[in-house]
CSV table of C-alpha atoms in Angstrom, one decimal:
chain,number,residue,atom,x,y,z
L,35,UNK,CA,0.0,0.0,0.0
L,36,UNK,CA,1.3,3.5,-0.9
L,37,UNK,CA,3.0,5.1,2.1
L,38,UNK,CA,1.5,8.4,1.1
L,39,UNK,CA,-2.1,7.0,1.3
L,40,UNK,CA,-4.6,8.7,3.6
L,41,UNK,CA,-6.0,5.8,5.7
L,42,UNK,CA,-9.1,6.2,7.9
L,43,UNK,CA,-10.9,3.6,10.1
L,44,UNK,CA,-14.6,3.2,10.5
L,45,UNK,CA,-16.4,3.1,13.8
L,46,UNK,CA,-15.8,-0.6,14.1
L,47,UNK,CA,-12.2,-0.1,13.2
L,48,UNK,CA,-12.5,-2.9,10.7
L,49,UNK,CA,-12.7,-0.8,7.5
L,50,UNK,CA,-9.6,0.8,5.9
L,51,UNK,CA,-10.1,3.4,3.1
L,52,UNK,CA,-7.3,4.4,0.9
L,53,UNK,CA,-8.1,7.7,-0.8
L,54,UNK,CA,-5.3,7.9,-3.4
L,55,UNK,CA,-4.1,5.6,-6.1
L,56,UNK,CA,-3.9,2.0,-5.3
L,57,UNK,CA,-0.6,0.3,-4.9
L,58,UNK,CA,-1.7,-3.3,-5.3
L,59,UNK,CA,-1.7,-6.1,-7.9
L,60,UNK,CA,-1.1,-4.9,-11.5
L,61,UNK,CA,-4.7,-5.1,-12.6
L,62,UNK,CA,-5.9,-3.0,-9.7
L,63,UNK,CA,-3.1,-0.5,-10.2
L,64,UNK,CA,-4.0,-0.1,-13.9
L,65,UNK,CA,-7.8,0.1,-13.8
L,66,UNK,CA,-9.0,0.8,-10.3
L,67,UNK,CA,-8.8,3.4,-7.5
L,68,UNK,CA,-10.5,4.3,-4.2
L,69,UNK,CA,-9.6,1.1,-2.4
L,70,UNK,CA,-11.8,0.1,0.5
L,71,UNK,CA,-10.7,-2.8,2.6
L,72,UNK,CA,-13.1,-4.5,5.1
L,73,UNK,CA,-10.9,-6.5,7.4
L,74,UNK,CA,-13.8,-7.9,9.4
L,75,UNK,CA,-15.5,-9.4,6.3
L,76,UNK,CA,-12.2,-10.1,4.5
L,77,UNK,CA,-13.3,-8.2,1.4
L,78,UNK,CA,-11.9,-5.3,-0.6
L,79,UNK,CA,-13.7,-3.0,-3.0
L,80,UNK,CA,-12.3,-0.7,-5.8
L,81,UNK,CA,-13.9,1.8,-8.2
L,82,UNK,CA,-13.3,1.1,-11.9
L,83,UNK,CA,-11.5,4.1,-13.5
L,84,UNK,CA,-13.3,3.5,-16.8
L,85,UNK,CA,-17.0,3.1,-15.8
L,86,UNK,CA,-16.9,4.1,-12.1
L,87,UNK,CA,-18.5,0.8,-11.1
L,88,UNK,CA,-17.5,-0.6,-7.7
L,89,UNK,CA,-16.1,-4.1,-7.8
L,90,UNK,CA,-15.7,-6.3,-4.7
L,91,UNK,CA,-13.6,-9.4,-4.2
L,92,UNK,CA,-12.1,-11.5,-1.4
L,93,UNK,CA,-9.3,-9.6,0.1
L,94,UNK,CA,-6.0,-10.2,-1.7
L,95,UNK,CA,-7.6,-11.9,-4.7
L,96,UNK,CA,-8.3,-10.3,-8.0
L,97,UNK,CA,-10.5,-12.7,-10.0
L,98,UNK,CA,-13.6,-10.3,-9.9
L,99,UNK,CA,-11.5,-7.3,-10.9
L,100,UNK,CA,-10.0,-9.2,-13.9
L,101,UNK,CA,-13.5,-10.5,-14.9
L,102,UNK,CA,-14.9,-7.0,-14.8
L,103,UNK,CA,-12.2,-5.6,-17.1
L,104,UNK,CA,-12.3,-8.6,-19.4
L,105,UNK,CA,-16.1,-8.6,-19.9
L,106,UNK,CA,-16.9,-4.8,-19.7
L,107,UNK,CA,-13.7,-3.3,-21.1
L,108,UNK,CA,-12.2,-6.0,-23.3
L,109,UNK,CA,-10.3,-3.6,-25.7
L,110,UNK,CA,-8.6,-1.8,-22.8
L,111,UNK,CA,-7.8,-5.2,-21.2
L,112,UNK,CA,-6.3,-6.6,-24.4
L,113,UNK,CA,-4.1,-3.5,-24.9
L,114,UNK,CA,-2.9,-3.6,-21.3
L,115,UNK,CA,-2.1,-7.4,-21.6
L,116,UNK,CA,-0.2,-7.0,-24.8
L,117,UNK,CA,1.7,-4.0,-23.3
L,118,UNK,CA,2.6,-6.0,-20.2
L,119,UNK,CA,3.8,-9.0,-22.3
L,120,UNK,CA,5.9,-6.8,-24.5
L,121,UNK,CA,7.5,-5.1,-21.5
L,122,UNK,CA,8.4,-8.6,-20.0
L,123,UNK,CA,9.7,-9.7,-23.4
L,124,UNK,CA,11.8,-6.6,-23.7
L,125,UNK,CA,13.1,-6.8,-20.1
L,126,UNK,CA,14.3,-10.5,-20.6
L,127,UNK,CA,15.8,-9.8,-24.0
L,128,UNK,CA,17.8,-6.8,-22.8
L,129,UNK,CA,19.0,-8.7,-19.7
L,130,UNK,CA,20.1,-11.6,-21.9
L,131,UNK,CA,22.1,-9.4,-24.2
L,132,UNK,CA,23.6,-7.2,-21.6
L,133,UNK,CA,24.4,-9.7,-18.9
L,134,UNK,CA,25.2,-12.9,-20.8
L,135,UNK,CA,26.4,-11.8,-24.3
L,136,UNK,CA,28.1,-8.5,-23.4
L,137,UNK,CA,29.2,-8.8,-19.7
L,138,UNK,CA,29.9,-12.6,-19.7
L,139,UNK,CA,31.2,-12.7,-23.3
L,140,UNK,CA,29.0,-15.7,-24.2
L,141,UNK,CA,28.6,-16.3,-28.0
L,142,UNK,CA,25.6,-15.1,-30.0
L,143,UNK,CA,24.9,-18.8,-30.8
L,144,UNK,CA,23.6,-19.3,-27.2
L,145,UNK,CA,20.2,-18.2,-28.5
L,146,UNK,CA,20.2,-21.2,-30.8
L,147,UNK,CA,21.0,-23.6,-28.0
L,148,UNK,CA,18.1,-25.9,-27.2
L,149,UNK,CA,19.0,-26.2,-23.5
L,150,UNK,CA,19.2,-22.5,-23.2
L,151,UNK,CA,15.8,-22.1,-25.0
L,152,UNK,CA,14.3,-24.5,-22.5
L,153,UNK,CA,15.9,-22.5,-19.6
L,154,UNK,CA,14.3,-19.3,-20.9
L,155,UNK,CA,10.9,-21.0,-21.2
L,156,UNK,CA,11.2,-22.2,-17.6
L,157,UNK,CA,11.7,-18.5,-16.6
L,158,UNK,CA,8.8,-17.3,-18.8
L,159,UNK,CA,6.7,-19.8,-20.9
L,160,UNK,CA,5.5,-16.8,-23.1
L,161,UNK,CA,9.0,-15.7,-23.9
L,162,UNK,CA,9.9,-15.6,-27.6
L,163,UNK,CA,13.5,-16.3,-28.2
L,164,UNK,CA,15.4,-13.6,-30.2
L,165,UNK,CA,17.6,-14.6,-33.1
L,166,UNK,CA,21.2,-13.7,-33.9
L,167,UNK,CA,20.2,-11.5,-36.8
L,168,UNK,CA,18.1,-9.3,-34.6
L,169,UNK,CA,20.8,-9.1,-32.0
L,170,UNK,CA,23.5,-7.9,-34.4
L,171,UNK,CA,21.3,-5.7,-36.6
L,172,UNK,CA,19.0,-4.2,-34.0
L,173,UNK,CA,19.7,-4.7,-30.3
L,174,UNK,CA,23.4,-4.3,-30.2
L,175,UNK,CA,23.5,-1.1,-32.3
L,176,UNK,CA,20.8,0.4,-30.1
L,177,UNK,CA,22.7,-0.5,-26.9
L,178,UNK,CA,25.9,0.9,-28.5
L,179,UNK,CA,24.3,4.2,-29.3
L,180,UNK,CA,22.9,4.5,-25.7
L,181,UNK,CA,26.4,3.7,-24.3
L,182,UNK,CA,28.0,6.4,-26.5
L,183,UNK,CA,25.4,8.9,-25.3
L,184,UNK,CA,26.2,8.1,-21.7
L,185,UNK,CA,29.9,8.5,-22.3
L,186,UNK,CA,29.2,11.8,-24.0
L,187,UNK,CA,27.2,13.0,-21.1
L,188,UNK,CA,30.0,12.0,-18.7
L,189,UNK,CA,32.6,13.9,-20.9
L,190,UNK,CA,30.3,17.0,-20.9
L,191,UNK,CA,30.2,16.9,-17.1
L,192,UNK,CA,34.0,16.6,-16.8
L,193,UNK,CA,36.0,19.8,-16.4
L,194,UNK,CA,39.4,18.3,-17.1
L,195,UNK,CA,40.4,14.9,-18.5
L,196,UNK,CA,43.4,12.8,-19.3
L,197,UNK,CA,43.7,10.0,-21.8
L,198,UNK,CA,45.7,6.8,-21.9
L,199,UNK,CA,46.6,5.5,-25.4
L,200,UNK,CA,47.8,1.9,-25.8
L,201,UNK,CA,48.4,-0.7,-28.5
L,202,UNK,CA,48.5,-4.4,-27.8
L,203,UNK,CA,48.1,-7.8,-29.5
L,204,UNK,CA,46.0,-10.8,-28.8
L,205,UNK,CA,47.2,-14.5,-29.0
L,206,UNK,CA,46.6,-14.5,-32.7
L,207,UNK,CA,48.9,-11.4,-33.0
L,208,UNK,CA,46.0,-9.2,-34.1
L,209,UNK,CA,46.6,-5.6,-33.0
L,210,UNK,CA,44.2,-3.2,-31.2
L,211,UNK,CA,44.3,0.4,-30.3
L,212,UNK,CA,42.6,1.6,-27.1
L,213,UNK,CA,41.8,5.0,-25.7
L,214,UNK,CA,40.9,5.3,-22.0
L,215,UNK,CA,39.5,8.4,-20.3
L,216,UNK,CA,40.4,9.4,-16.7
L,217,UNK,CA,38.5,12.2,-15.0
L,218,UNK,CA,37.0,13.3,-11.6
L,219,UNK,CA,33.3,13.6,-11.2
L,220,UNK,CA,31.7,14.4,-7.8
L,221,UNK,CA,35.1,14.1,-6.1
L,222,UNK,CA,35.5,10.5,-7.4
L,223,UNK,CA,38.1,9.2,-9.9
L,224,UNK,CA,36.4,7.7,-12.9
L,225,UNK,CA,37.8,5.6,-15.8
L,226,UNK,CA,36.1,4.8,-19.0
L,227,UNK,CA,37.1,3.1,-22.3
L,228,UNK,CA,36.3,5.5,-25.1
L,229,UNK,CA,37.6,3.5,-28.0
L,230,UNK,CA,38.8,0.0,-28.8
L,231,UNK,CA,39.6,-0.6,-32.4
L,232,UNK,CA,41.2,-3.3,-34.5
L,233,UNK,CA,44.4,-2.2,-36.3
L,234,UNK,CA,44.8,-3.7,-39.7
L,235,UNK,CA,48.0,-3.4,-41.7
L,236,UNK,CA,50.9,-1.3,-40.5
L,237,UNK,CA,50.6,0.8,-37.3
L,238,UNK,CA,51.2,4.1,-39.1
L,239,UNK,CA,51.2,7.3,-37.2
L,240,UNK,CA,48.5,8.6,-39.5
L,241,UNK,CA,46.1,5.8,-38.6
L,242,UNK,CA,46.6,6.4,-34.8
L,243,UNK,CA,46.3,10.1,-35.2
L,244,UNK,CA,43.1,9.8,-37.2
L,245,UNK,CA,41.5,7.5,-34.5
L,246,UNK,CA,42.7,9.9,-31.8
L,247,UNK,CA,41.2,12.9,-33.6
L,248,UNK,CA,37.9,11.0,-34.1
L,249,UNK,CA,37.6,10.3,-30.4
L,250,UNK,CA,38.4,13.9,-29.4
L,251,UNK,CA,35.7,15.2,-31.7
L,252,UNK,CA,33.1,12.6,-30.8
L,253,UNK,CA,33.4,13.4,-27.1
L,254,UNK,CA,34.2,17.1,-27.4
L,255,UNK,CA,37.4,16.8,-25.4
L,256,UNK,CA,39.7,19.4,-27.2
L,257,UNK,CA,39.4,22.1,-24.5
L,258,UNK,CA,39.4,19.6,-21.6
L,259,UNK,CA,42.4,17.5,-22.3
L,260,UNK,CA,45.3,18.2,-19.9
L,261,UNK,CA,47.4,15.0,-20.2
L,262,UNK,CA,48.1,12.1,-22.5
L,263,UNK,CA,49.8,8.9,-21.3
L,264,UNK,CA,51.1,6.4,-23.9
């Protein structure tokens, strides 16, 4: 129940009336208000926000509230149900990509694994598994843009910054060029990776300078840069 609710008791001290919006089960939160709880009779009553009809049910159950919305306001119920399912689908998909594929570096092929599919169905039987094409062409680009926007906001908040530039190779001797930002925000030292690019061919100064200039412009760091460490 909302902590800001105005609660009053009747003469028998068995009736609780909540005068503001209801903070209860989802169907009540979405479609009802003016909650009245009769503790003595173990009943609660709400007013439908669409037709203003009062609906009563056994306390802490919602079957009558659901029945009312389904039968009297079917279109509103269907729209709400689809919206709820889409939110759940989006939440699980984003979590899968962010936590498993990005943070844990699991392969994209995990979404094709039958055991993993069964695991996701155990979590939510209505979940529709995404495919690798959608991950690479839709979800990852969107997340990347959001990440860039957050980094740009951080750079805008920073008064002074320093950068670390480094080149290294993996086990296959493929070379990479990385640029790391160091700054102080709210009296705390912060470090962020601004760029991590594969270097193909010779490591010419022109290539490194071009990538460095691109990062400086992307994050508007020209007038904030005080030191470079290589």
